[in-house]
Amino acid sequence: MVCSAQVRAHDPAPAQDGTETLSLLRRRTYLLILPVTLVAATVIFLLSHGEPGSTFNSLALPVLAAGTLALLLGLVSGRVPLRWTEQGFYALAVLAFLTKYLSSVLDHSVPPDSALAELFIWTPFVYLLAFLIESPRRALIRSAAVYGVSVLIGVYGVWTGGMTAARLLEYHLAEGIILTLVSVLSALKDQVLALQDRVGDLHRLAHLDPLTGISNRRQLELQLSHEVLRSKRYGTPWCVILFDLDDFKTVNDRHGHVVGDEVLRQAAAVMQREVRGTDLLGRWGGEEFLILAVQIDLPYALALTERLRVALERHVMPGAGHITASFGVAAYRDDETSEQLIARADAALYAAKNAGKNRVEGALVKVDTPLRVPALRNPFPVAPPTPHHAVAQATSRWLSTFELGPQDDVSRVNFAGAFAQLAAALHPGADPDALRLMADWYSVMFLHDDRCDASGIGKDPPRLRVLTSRLLAALRGQPPLPDDEPLAWAIADLSRRLRDAGGDAWLHELAAHVTAYFGSLAWEADNRARGVVPALDEYVRMRPLTAGLAIDEAFLSLVDHLRLPGDAQAHPAVHALTQHANRAVCWSNDIISLEKELQGGDVHNLVLVLRQERGLGLQDALEAAAAMYHQELERLIAVEQHLPDLGPEVNPALARYVQLQQVRVGGILEWSWRSKRYQLGSAAGVPG
């Protein structure tokens, strides 16, 4: 995900934290400088040993090396305070500097110009070091003293004939300029730091809530406007989570405002700990808080919010016990203002309050009149869903190995459990191993679909094609590349298991269906990128592909051990049976997921295509889509009742195929009603 740059509010750190961090940095610096100095002094001493005219090298360098070694041992052992180490290192530097100068004056074998040139290299270091370890005033006093001693040494050098007055005057003038510049820069540094502190104070006053230390309403409103502009430009999904502490007035009345303030601080701390690194938490007003969650669509925002609700409910507030909150979640829709988005989240929050508090509610799409979703008839018997806990746990652990799915174990098991139920709904006679294989497959396919929606890849055809080509390569058995995403590694593992279960020929057949499925997703991405609503005929032809129903057909032979002969599959009646079943599945799913599509601003939904094609209102288009669903059911039943006699060897398999198609239509419809992926549809009035 591309994470938006935004201000994150953290609890104010104690003042000593910054001091401790600086102290650690200084310690690490000296642990680097002291060994370097020790090695340099030793190497120079060894290289120059025995050379004529090396008074400084033969006398001062051993002292410098020994002193540096002593400081290093004391710092590593912890027996010498850091402050003493700094003072000792400064003393050694000054001693080396002045000794070097004095040796240059005494040793007439070295030309004065060369001696001063060697000395000038180290002159800035002595003065800079003083201003680094001392206050500006004390550093200036020390540096002035060093400067005075160096001038006296220079005068002595002129008096003894070791230095020329002109060169000496030039050197000390440059030395004085260096000292002055370092002093001025130090003063400017202090002013800049003071100004930064002042700016930081003003920023905190302007953007942070003084009680809780998190963002205030001003900062939240500023970031909301930024996210609206970002979403309009890049189409990135994001949500707001508005929550209010339940019965907070009772807390104040019963325990007092001091306890009430602490409850607010603790609630903010709990939420700050639980939200993602890219989310912005702030105090909206009173006991009401707002979370701006970026790069996330509504289903995952609802899962995140449920985790926040549980974390707050479990936290014990000092003096007040357990406190709960009610949450309203809304996903940003195209051409919506931040005020409209907050209003929908606020309506969902009050719905949560009215429904009993301590719960999460998602915001409904705001339309002129409430949608009346027609009841979708299901004439086929459907077995009640069973939890399949063992399959859900196994799939959850498998997803965890690739860091896929929700982060916390409970949410991930629930996520995997939904697809275990879907596998059981489509294949009621499958054994646990086959259900596990299907649950794993559905999990990664839905994760791929959700990721495309959440990341913007679903609107970027080139990126989508690059991604799906890597996933296809993994499915066909090619080892994932080191930089491949977790989904590719998961599919590679799944490919091996699928080959073991069905053989190379079956896996090749599955890969062909997946290729067609990914191609249909690219067709959707092209439409989204160009802002094109597909024509009805084209949508009717492509929708079963985008639903991946041909992939489901391939799994009939693997999971249900059913395979019709080629001539039976090609029979017009069997083809019509499959076609009507697939369309019935697609149209029922489109109707149930309409709310989710409206939230996401998508147009790949039968209701929205009908609205565009026939110029219908949303309610009329919904009625027309329901009529198309029931027409497909009638045609499916008519074909079933007049299937041809294909011979005693084929008829039993054909009867089983008809039964499984009935299970598919009824099972997916039932699963969609119950699925949390489409729970907003139920809230909008879809019969369960």
XYZ file of C-alpha atoms in Angstrom:
688
model
C 0.000 0.000 0.000
C 0.983 3.553 -0.613
C 0.579 5.080 2.791
C -0.477 8.658 3.056
C 1.794 11.037 4.904
C -0.029 12.235 7.928
C 0.566 13.449 11.469
C 0.458 10.708 14.068
C -0.231 11.756 17.621
C 1.604 9.909 20.352
C 1.496 10.135 24.089
C 3.815 12.883 25.315
C 7.135 11.303 26.282
C 8.831 12.191 29.551
C 11.446 14.889 29.265
C 14.273 12.541 30.146
C 13.579 10.352 27.107
C 15.180 12.879 24.759
C 18.157 13.253 27.107
C 18.632 9.503 27.306
C 18.474 9.238 23.509
C 21.098 11.991 23.120
C 23.306 10.365 25.739
C 23.115 7.045 23.910
C 24.018 8.758 20.630
C 27.030 10.471 22.241
C 28.190 7.202 23.764
C 27.987 5.444 20.400
C 29.889 8.331 18.801
C 32.789 7.995 21.230
C 32.773 4.224 20.839
C 33.521 4.939 17.178
C 35.891 7.914 17.515
C 38.119 6.557 20.287
C 39.117 3.332 18.469
C 39.740 5.282 15.252
C 41.944 7.763 17.117
C 43.802 4.952 18.872
C 44.498 3.132 15.613
C 45.527 6.342 13.806
C 47.955 7.392 16.582
C 49.474 3.905 16.729
C 49.888 3.563 12.954
C 51.451 7.035 12.563
C 53.829 6.335 15.454
C 54.948 3.053 13.923
C 55.361 4.505 10.423
C 57.360 7.534 11.615
C 59.436 5.756 14.276
C 63.107 6.468 13.818
C 62.622 9.283 11.295
C 64.668 12.434 12.008
C 62.773 15.423 13.266
C 59.770 13.516 14.582
C 59.775 14.846 18.156
C 55.980 15.031 18.326
C 55.493 11.575 16.838
C 57.979 9.917 19.181
C 56.806 11.593 22.415
C 53.217 12.848 22.108
C 51.702 10.064 20.005
C 52.374 7.316 22.593
C 50.776 9.542 25.255
C 47.797 10.179 22.967
C 47.414 6.466 22.220
C 47.699 5.474 25.886
C 45.198 8.116 26.985
C 42.748 7.147 24.248
C 43.040 3.465 25.182
C 42.365 4.269 28.849
C 39.265 6.305 27.943
C 37.997 3.548 25.632
C 38.421 0.837 28.279
C 36.697 2.997 30.866
C 33.772 3.741 28.518
C 33.301 0.102 27.488
C 33.460 -1.154 31.062
C 31.058 1.525 32.267
C 33.404 2.586 35.058
C 34.118 6.001 33.530
C 31.106 8.339 33.156
C 30.429 9.637 29.679
C 31.034 13.193 30.865
C 34.541 12.290 32.029
C 35.226 10.541 28.750
C 34.286 13.693 26.836
C 36.425 15.911 29.050
C 39.331 13.508 28.858
C 39.131 13.277 25.074
C 38.987 17.078 24.813
C 42.018 17.368 27.085
C 43.931 14.894 24.933
C 42.962 16.793 21.773
C 44.112 20.111 23.215
C 47.307 18.537 24.512
C 48.042 16.973 21.128
C 47.303 20.259 19.337
C 49.520 22.396 21.556
C 52.268 19.757 21.685
C 52.251 19.534 17.907
C 52.573 23.319 17.687
C 55.363 23.423 20.249
C 57.293 20.606 18.556
C 57.004 22.493 15.258
C 58.563 25.539 16.930
C 61.357 23.555 18.593
C 62.151 21.297 15.631
C 63.962 23.576 13.147
C 64.398 20.687 10.670
C 60.806 21.129 9.519
C 60.170 24.224 7.355
C 57.806 26.719 9.090
C 55.296 26.684 6.233
C 55.023 22.883 6.336
C 54.731 22.862 10.122
C 51.904 25.414 10.117
C 50.119 23.591 7.261
C 50.133 20.326 9.250
C 48.931 22.188 12.337
C 46.155 24.023 10.517
C 44.498 20.737 9.537
C 43.688 20.009 13.211
C 42.899 23.557 14.335
C 39.101 23.524 13.543
C 38.701 20.161 15.305
C 39.886 21.524 18.674
C 37.419 24.409 18.642
C 34.496 22.403 17.252
C 34.973 19.761 19.950
C 34.792 22.400 22.668
C 31.449 23.712 21.429
C 30.081 20.171 21.049
C 30.673 19.125 24.662
C 30.213 22.423 26.511
C 27.755 25.281 26.695
C 28.547 28.142 24.301
C 29.878 30.354 27.104
C 32.200 27.766 28.640
C 33.307 26.579 25.212
C 34.233 30.145 24.251
C 36.247 30.580 27.441
C 38.120 27.310 26.891
C 38.725 28.054 23.219
C 39.984 31.544 24.031
C 42.415 30.026 26.526
C 43.682 27.544 23.935
C 43.953 30.359 21.415
C 45.960 32.455 23.883
C 48.379 29.628 24.630
C 48.844 28.985 20.914
C 49.627 32.669 20.364
C 52.261 32.545 23.134
C 53.826 29.461 21.522
C 53.894 31.291 18.204
C 55.530 34.353 19.749
C 58.122 32.083 21.319
C 58.714 30.538 17.906
C 59.371 33.962 16.361
C 61.679 34.890 19.244
C 63.754 31.721 18.837
C 63.805 31.988 15.063
C 61.752 28.864 14.382
C 58.846 30.850 12.851
C 58.514 33.894 10.620
C 56.333 36.710 11.902
C 54.340 37.053 8.660
C 53.396 33.342 8.483
C 52.623 33.293 12.196
C 50.335 36.318 11.924
C 48.530 34.742 8.969
C 48.016 31.452 10.866
C 46.695 33.054 14.059
C 44.425 35.361 12.086
C 42.902 32.324 10.353
C 42.707 30.525 13.728
C 40.830 33.490 15.197
C 38.409 33.578 12.272
C 37.699 29.843 12.732
C 37.055 30.371 16.435
C 34.721 33.295 15.714
C 32.762 31.388 13.064
C 32.362 28.335 15.307
C 31.140 30.599 18.127
C 28.609 32.324 15.845
C 27.367 29.019 14.438
C 26.920 27.687 17.962
C 24.843 30.713 18.893
C 22.755 30.326 15.733
C 22.287 26.646 16.532
C 20.876 27.507 19.948
C 18.506 30.023 18.394
C 17.341 27.485 15.799
C 16.742 24.867 18.498
C 14.811 27.361 20.577
C 12.754 28.287 17.520
C 12.103 24.590 16.788
C 10.923 24.117 20.351
C 8.620 27.085 19.956
C 7.266 25.778 16.642
C 6.750 22.383 18.260
C 4.835 23.990 21.115
C 2.658 25.914 18.672
C 2.060 22.776 16.619
C 0.998 20.852 19.702
C -1.326 23.642 20.724
C -2.809 23.808 17.217
C -3.067 20.108 16.352
C -3.065 18.010 19.528
C -5.716 17.550 22.157
C -4.208 18.731 25.469
C -5.963 16.091 27.584
C -5.292 12.916 25.590
C -2.233 13.896 23.526
C -3.823 12.662 20.271
C -4.900 14.773 17.288
C -7.580 17.367 17.865
C -10.535 18.188 15.662
C -8.594 20.823 13.714
C -5.966 18.280 12.679
C -8.595 15.662 11.835
C -10.536 18.064 9.612
C -7.328 19.069 7.838
C -6.400 15.445 7.170
C -9.951 14.601 6.077
C -9.775 17.257 3.381
C -6.397 15.897 2.244
C -7.772 12.355 1.986
C -10.770 13.521 -0.055
C -8.419 15.156 -2.571
C -6.126 12.116 -2.588
C -9.009 9.727 -3.203
C -10.367 11.837 -6.050
C -6.944 11.860 -7.682
C -5.840 8.265 -7.112
C -9.055 6.412 -6.301
C -7.641 4.969 -3.069
C -10.178 3.518 -0.617
C -10.422 4.816 2.945
C -12.861 4.885 5.824
C -13.686 6.859 8.932
C -14.479 5.237 12.268
C -16.474 7.412 14.652
C -16.929 6.129 18.190
C -18.428 7.406 21.405
C -17.846 6.111 24.948
C -21.029 4.533 26.287
C -22.666 6.134 29.355
C -19.745 8.512 29.891
C -21.942 11.019 31.714
C -22.613 8.344 34.319
C -18.860 7.925 34.812
C -18.463 11.643 35.505
C -21.506 11.769 37.786
C -20.529 8.667 39.755
C -16.738 8.959 39.942
C -16.012 12.631 39.261
C -14.340 14.502 36.443
C -10.821 13.499 37.463
C -11.674 9.843 36.847
C -13.582 10.858 33.705
C -10.510 12.609 32.303
C -8.390 9.547 33.050
C -10.928 7.345 31.241
C -10.601 9.571 28.168
C -6.806 9.372 28.323
C -6.838 5.604 28.753
C -9.355 5.110 25.945
C -7.144 7.169 23.625
C -4.078 5.164 24.670
C -5.824 1.825 24.036
C -6.969 2.907 20.582
C -3.588 4.401 19.692
C -1.987 1.081 20.558
C -4.450 -0.956 18.480
C -4.823 1.098 15.284
C -2.551 0.501 12.294
C 0.555 2.567 11.715
C -1.102 4.474 8.857
C -4.282 5.364 10.772
C -4.894 8.744 12.408
C -6.698 8.810 15.755
C -8.102 12.019 17.164
C -10.568 13.435 19.641
C -13.604 14.698 17.773
C -15.180 16.336 20.814
C -16.148 15.423 24.385
C -16.135 11.641 24.666
C -16.325 11.202 20.892
C -13.286 10.078 18.869
C -12.538 9.688 15.157
C -10.164 7.336 13.350
C -9.158 8.051 9.766
C -8.258 4.655 8.273
C -6.493 4.848 4.883
C -5.947 2.180 2.216
C -8.771 0.009 3.504
C -12.214 -0.893 2.219
C -15.344 -1.314 4.282
C -15.251 -5.062 5.127
C -11.735 -4.825 6.534
C -12.523 -1.523 8.277
C -15.415 -3.258 10.032
C -13.085 -6.082 11.109
C -10.541 -3.545 12.383
C -13.249 -1.708 14.305
C -14.480 -4.905 15.936
C -10.945 -5.509 17.184
C -10.866 -1.984 18.636
C -14.208 -2.514 20.343
C -13.036 -5.725 22.015
C -9.722 -4.157 23.117
C -11.524 -1.260 24.793
C -14.112 -3.515 26.396
C -11.396 -5.685 27.963
C -9.347 -2.778 29.295
C -9.828 -1.953 32.989
C -10.115 1.797 33.601
C -8.613 2.987 36.921
C -11.478 3.929 39.214
C -14.168 3.151 36.635
C -13.783 -0.518 35.711
C -14.770 -1.652 32.222
C -15.945 0.971 29.715
C -17.454 0.230 26.310
C -17.998 2.286 23.167
C -20.318 2.319 20.166
C -18.800 2.602 16.683
C -19.997 3.864 13.311
C -17.969 3.083 10.177
C -18.328 4.691 6.750
C -16.318 4.180 3.555
C -15.613 7.149 1.318
C -17.613 7.262 -1.920
C -16.753 9.164 -5.096
C -17.797 12.839 -5.180
C -18.608 12.816 -1.469
C -17.525 15.626 0.848
C -15.876 14.954 4.181
C -18.956 16.402 5.898
C -21.219 13.901 4.124
C -18.880 11.055 5.021
C -18.843 12.052 8.698
C -22.628 12.411 8.664
C -23.010 8.814 7.455
C -20.552 7.559 10.079
C -22.465 9.542 12.712
C -25.750 7.968 11.610
C -24.171 4.519 11.902
C -22.867 5.434 15.365
C -26.336 6.368 16.567
C -27.692 3.168 15.031
C -25.174 1.281 17.189
C -26.325 3.247 20.247
C -29.973 2.514 19.514
C -29.238 -1.178 18.942
C -27.920 -1.627 22.484
C -24.459 0.033 22.537
C -21.046 -1.663 22.613
C -21.339 -2.668 18.964
C -20.137 -1.779 15.467
C -22.428 -0.569 12.685
C -21.572 0.198 9.069
C -22.974 3.238 7.307
C -25.581 2.666 4.606
C -25.441 4.371 1.255
C -27.487 7.522 1.330
C -30.173 7.420 -1.383
C -33.233 9.568 -1.922
C -35.545 6.788 -0.755
C -34.661 3.586 1.117
C -34.074 0.639 -1.184
C -36.612 -2.163 -1.015
C -34.689 -5.256 -2.002
C -37.027 -7.881 -3.480
C -37.020 -11.312 -1.894
C -34.987 -13.734 -3.980
C -36.723 -17.083 -4.267
C -34.634 -20.195 -3.675
C -36.471 -23.322 -4.883
C -33.605 -25.672 -4.094
C -33.035 -27.388 -0.745
C -29.992 -26.060 1.100
C -28.337 -27.787 4.036
C -27.858 -25.481 7.049
C -24.284 -24.208 7.247
C -21.986 -26.030 9.636
C -19.036 -24.302 11.337
C -16.283 -26.760 10.281
C -14.031 -25.485 13.063
C -11.148 -27.844 12.271
C -11.033 -26.749 8.621
C -11.231 -23.071 9.620
C -8.398 -23.474 12.126
C -6.210 -25.291 9.592
C -6.818 -22.702 6.875
C -6.180 -19.902 9.371
C -2.817 -21.408 10.336
C -1.942 -21.849 6.673
C -2.735 -18.206 5.910
C -0.696 -17.163 8.924
C 2.443 -18.811 7.543
C 2.281 -16.413 4.572
C 1.148 -13.430 6.691
C -2.154 -13.298 4.815
C -5.611 -12.418 6.077
C -6.498 -10.511 9.257
C -3.618 -10.040 11.671
C -5.201 -11.293 14.895
C -5.979 -14.993 15.309
C -9.685 -14.604 16.105
C -10.451 -12.504 13.028
C -8.349 -14.752 10.801
C -10.172 -17.890 12.006
C -13.518 -16.174 11.365
C -12.283 -15.144 7.925
C -11.189 -18.712 7.098
C -14.388 -20.108 8.595
C -16.510 -18.158 6.126
C -14.782 -19.886 3.224
C -14.928 -23.280 4.896
C -18.712 -22.786 4.996
C -18.722 -21.707 1.345
C -16.813 -24.857 0.375
C -19.304 -26.972 2.345
C -22.247 -25.170 0.733
C -20.945 -25.954 -2.761
C -19.685 -29.456 -2.003
C -21.861 -30.945 0.776
C -20.450 -34.434 0.270
C -16.765 -33.460 0.395
C -14.429 -34.924 3.007
C -12.456 -32.634 5.410
C -9.285 -32.744 3.290
C -11.167 -31.622 0.194
C -12.988 -28.901 2.161
C -9.649 -27.680 3.463
C -8.260 -27.481 -0.065
C -11.287 -25.512 -1.234
C -11.243 -23.209 1.808
C -7.576 -22.392 1.139
C -8.334 -21.726 -2.528
C -11.303 -19.461 -1.837
C -9.314 -17.578 0.811
C -6.469 -16.604 -1.518
C -8.826 -15.764 -4.399
C -10.941 -13.488 -2.219
C -7.813 -11.917 -0.722
C -6.583 -11.204 -4.251
C -9.930 -9.640 -5.142
C -10.054 -7.531 -1.979
C -6.458 -6.409 -2.393
C -7.175 -5.241 -5.947
C -10.113 -3.214 -4.649
C -8.244 -1.758 -1.672
C -4.936 -0.913 -3.371
C -6.217 0.595 -6.622
C -4.745 -2.245 -8.714
C -8.281 -3.081 -9.827
C -8.302 0.250 -11.666
C -4.770 -0.070 -13.090
C -4.703 -2.650 -15.939
C -0.883 -2.768 -16.447
C -0.208 -3.365 -12.743
C -2.994 -5.943 -12.589
C -1.597 -7.888 -15.549
C 1.901 -7.934 -14.036
C 0.492 -9.184 -10.753
C -1.718 -11.898 -12.231
C 1.088 -13.136 -14.484
C 3.177 -13.842 -11.382
C 0.265 -15.587 -9.665
C -0.352 -17.722 -12.760
C 3.317 -18.669 -12.913
C 3.137 -19.810 -9.292
C -0.027 -21.820 -10.001
C 1.665 -23.549 -12.933
C 4.469 -24.695 -10.666
C 7.182 -22.107 -11.254
C 9.073 -21.300 -8.013
C 8.213 -17.830 -6.689
C 10.809 -15.111 -7.075
C 12.432 -13.765 -3.887
C 10.537 -10.477 -4.200
C 7.174 -12.065 -5.026
C 4.300 -11.104 -2.786
C 2.884 -13.478 -0.111
C -0.069 -14.423 -2.345
C 2.304 -15.865 -4.940
C 4.072 -17.963 -2.306
C 0.714 -19.193 -0.972
C -0.484 -20.133 -4.466
C 2.799 -21.927 -5.143
C 2.238 -24.043 -2.043
C -1.383 -24.605 -3.037
C -0.305 -25.600 -6.560
C 1.803 -28.435 -5.193
C -1.099 -29.728 -3.104
C -3.532 -29.429 -6.010
C -1.183 -31.389 -8.268
C -0.903 -34.104 -5.644
C -4.700 -34.278 -5.410
C -5.665 -34.033 -9.080
C -2.590 -34.687 -11.213
C -0.772 -32.617 -13.831
C -3.562 -32.751 -16.423
C -6.171 -31.524 -13.960
C -3.902 -28.700 -12.725
C -3.313 -27.664 -16.354
C -7.094 -27.500 -16.859
C -7.494 -25.418 -13.694
C -4.725 -23.032 -14.785
C -6.547 -22.473 -18.096
C -9.726 -21.485 -16.226
C -7.758 -19.199 -13.881
C -6.125 -17.568 -16.917
C -9.576 -16.766 -18.309
C -10.654 -15.471 -14.896
C -7.655 -13.135 -14.618
C -8.312 -11.953 -18.171
C -11.868 -11.013 -17.192
C -10.496 -9.047 -14.225
C -8.300 -7.124 -16.654
C -11.446 -6.342 -18.662
C -13.012 -4.912 -15.507
C -9.850 -2.923 -14.778
C -9.863 -1.458 -18.305
C -13.456 -0.323 -17.815
C -12.714 1.207 -14.428
C -9.622 3.003 -15.710
C -11.615 4.523 -18.606
C -14.755 5.135 -16.552
C -16.805 2.910 -18.877
C -20.038 1.221 -17.809
C -20.249 -2.036 -19.810
C -23.212 -2.698 -22.075
C -25.763 -5.207 -20.782
C -25.012 -7.872 -23.411
C -21.294 -7.652 -22.733
C -21.839 -7.744 -18.977
C -24.098 -10.812 -19.213
C -21.375 -12.574 -21.215
C -18.449 -11.567 -18.987
C -19.956 -11.736 -15.499
C -19.697 -15.537 -15.031
C -16.014 -15.225 -15.931
C -15.358 -12.435 -13.420
C -17.105 -14.578 -10.789
C -14.692 -17.439 -11.452
C -17.515 -19.931 -11.967
C -15.586 -21.917 -14.577
C -12.978 -22.520 -11.863
C -15.716 -23.917 -9.608
C -16.719 -26.265 -12.427
C -13.177 -27.643 -12.539
C -13.303 -28.466 -8.836
C -16.366 -30.715 -9.327
C -14.155 -33.488 -10.680
C -11.573 -33.089 -7.900
C -13.806 -32.599 -4.853
C -17.020 -34.369 -5.907
C -15.363 -36.972 -8.179
C -17.744 -36.003 -10.977
C -16.633 -35.710 -14.574
C -19.040 -35.691 -17.482
C -17.790 -37.164 -20.762
C -16.761 -34.610 -23.353
C -19.761 -35.204 -25.596
C -22.099 -34.812 -22.605
C -20.467 -31.541 -21.583
C -20.854 -30.224 -25.146
C -24.550 -31.186 -25.373
C -26.702 -28.033 -25.871
C -29.000 -28.950 -22.964
C -26.084 -29.385 -20.536
C -24.522 -26.162 -21.788
C -27.835 -24.319 -21.238
C -28.138 -25.830 -17.750
C -24.705 -24.559 -16.782
C -25.333 -21.158 -18.347
C -28.620 -20.555 -16.508
C -27.149 -21.760 -13.205
C -24.135 -19.463 -13.586
C -26.263 -16.434 -14.398
C -28.618 -17.128 -11.494
C -25.609 -17.246 -9.166
C -24.204 -13.990 -10.589
C -27.462 -12.030 -10.485
C -28.284 -13.063 -6.912
C -24.758 -12.143 -5.825
C -24.967 -8.765 -7.577
C -28.234 -7.937 -5.837
C -26.977 -8.941 -2.393
C -23.643 -7.137 -2.830
C -25.212 -3.985 -4.297
C -24.583 -2.015 -1.122
C -20.904 -2.957 -1.144
C -20.550 -1.933 -4.794
C -22.264 1.390 -4.150
C -19.945 2.020 -1.217
C -16.933 1.334 -3.405
C -18.204 3.423 -6.305
C -17.979 0.482 -8.713
C -20.177 -0.005 -11.801
C -19.655 -3.728 -12.374
C -22.984 -4.807 -10.961
C -26.084 -5.926 -12.844
C -28.284 -3.376 -11.070
C -26.020 -0.489 -12.058
C -25.586 -1.752 -15.617
C -29.377 -1.989 -15.992
C -29.726 1.496 -14.583
C -27.323 2.816 -17.230
C -28.640 0.687 -20.109
C -32.339 1.357 -19.600
C -32.263 4.732 -17.872
C -33.875 3.337 -14.725
C -33.857 4.624 -11.193
C -31.923 2.597 -8.640
C -35.042 0.949 -7.190
C -36.445 0.077 -10.630
C -33.067 -1.312 -11.721
C -33.026 -3.450 -8.574
C -36.465 -4.828 -9.402
C -35.348 -5.548 -12.988
C -32.262 -7.424 -11.749
C -34.419 -9.534 -9.410
C -36.714 -10.337 -12.353
C -33.693 -11.482 -14.398
C -32.613 -13.729 -11.527
C -36.027 -15.393 -11.357
C -36.110 -15.787 -15.152
C -32.833 -17.675 -15.008
C -34.274 -19.910 -12.271
C -37.313 -20.701 -14.407
C -35.145 -21.498 -17.413
C -32.841 -23.635 -15.268
C -35.761 -25.667 -13.919
C -37.241 -26.041 -17.417
C -33.958 -27.415 -18.772
C -33.618 -29.792 -15.811
C -37.064 -31.202 -16.480
C -36.304 -31.932 -20.151
C -32.760 -33.238 -20.075
C -32.020 -35.767 -22.845
C -31.348 -39.438 -22.265
C -27.592 -39.779 -22.788
C -27.394 -43.487 -21.987
C -27.122 -45.608 -18.852
C -23.411 -44.851 -18.433
C -23.872 -41.062 -18.515
C -27.308 -40.520 -16.962
C -26.242 -41.126 -13.303
C -23.393 -38.647 -13.645
C -25.697 -36.166 -15.353
C -28.242 -36.492 -12.531
C -25.482 -35.839 -10.019
C -24.378 -32.834 -12.074
C -27.911 -31.393 -11.992
C -28.009 -31.880 -8.238
C -24.692 -30.094 -7.765
C -25.842 -27.167 -9.917
C -28.902 -26.840 -7.688
C -26.629 -26.921 -4.671
C -24.455 -24.226 -6.247
C -27.353 -21.837 -6.916
C -28.991 -22.337 -3.535
C -25.782 -22.675 -1.532
C -24.149 -19.493 -2.813
C -27.380 -17.575 -2.304
C -27.627 -18.809 1.279
C -23.945 -18.146 1.956
C -24.209 -14.628 0.527
C -27.125 -13.805 2.839
C -25.094 -14.837 5.841
C -21.690 -13.582 4.736
C -20.256 -10.605 6.612
C -18.798 -9.469 3.307
C -22.316 -8.362 2.357
C -23.755 -7.633 5.794
C -24.680 -4.085 4.793
C -27.106 -5.533 2.278
C -28.934 -7.288 5.097
C -29.019 -4.047 7.037
C -30.601 -2.334 4.048
C -33.572 -4.643 4.138
C -32.496 -7.740 2.242
C -34.415 -10.682 3.672
C -32.187 -13.206 5.402
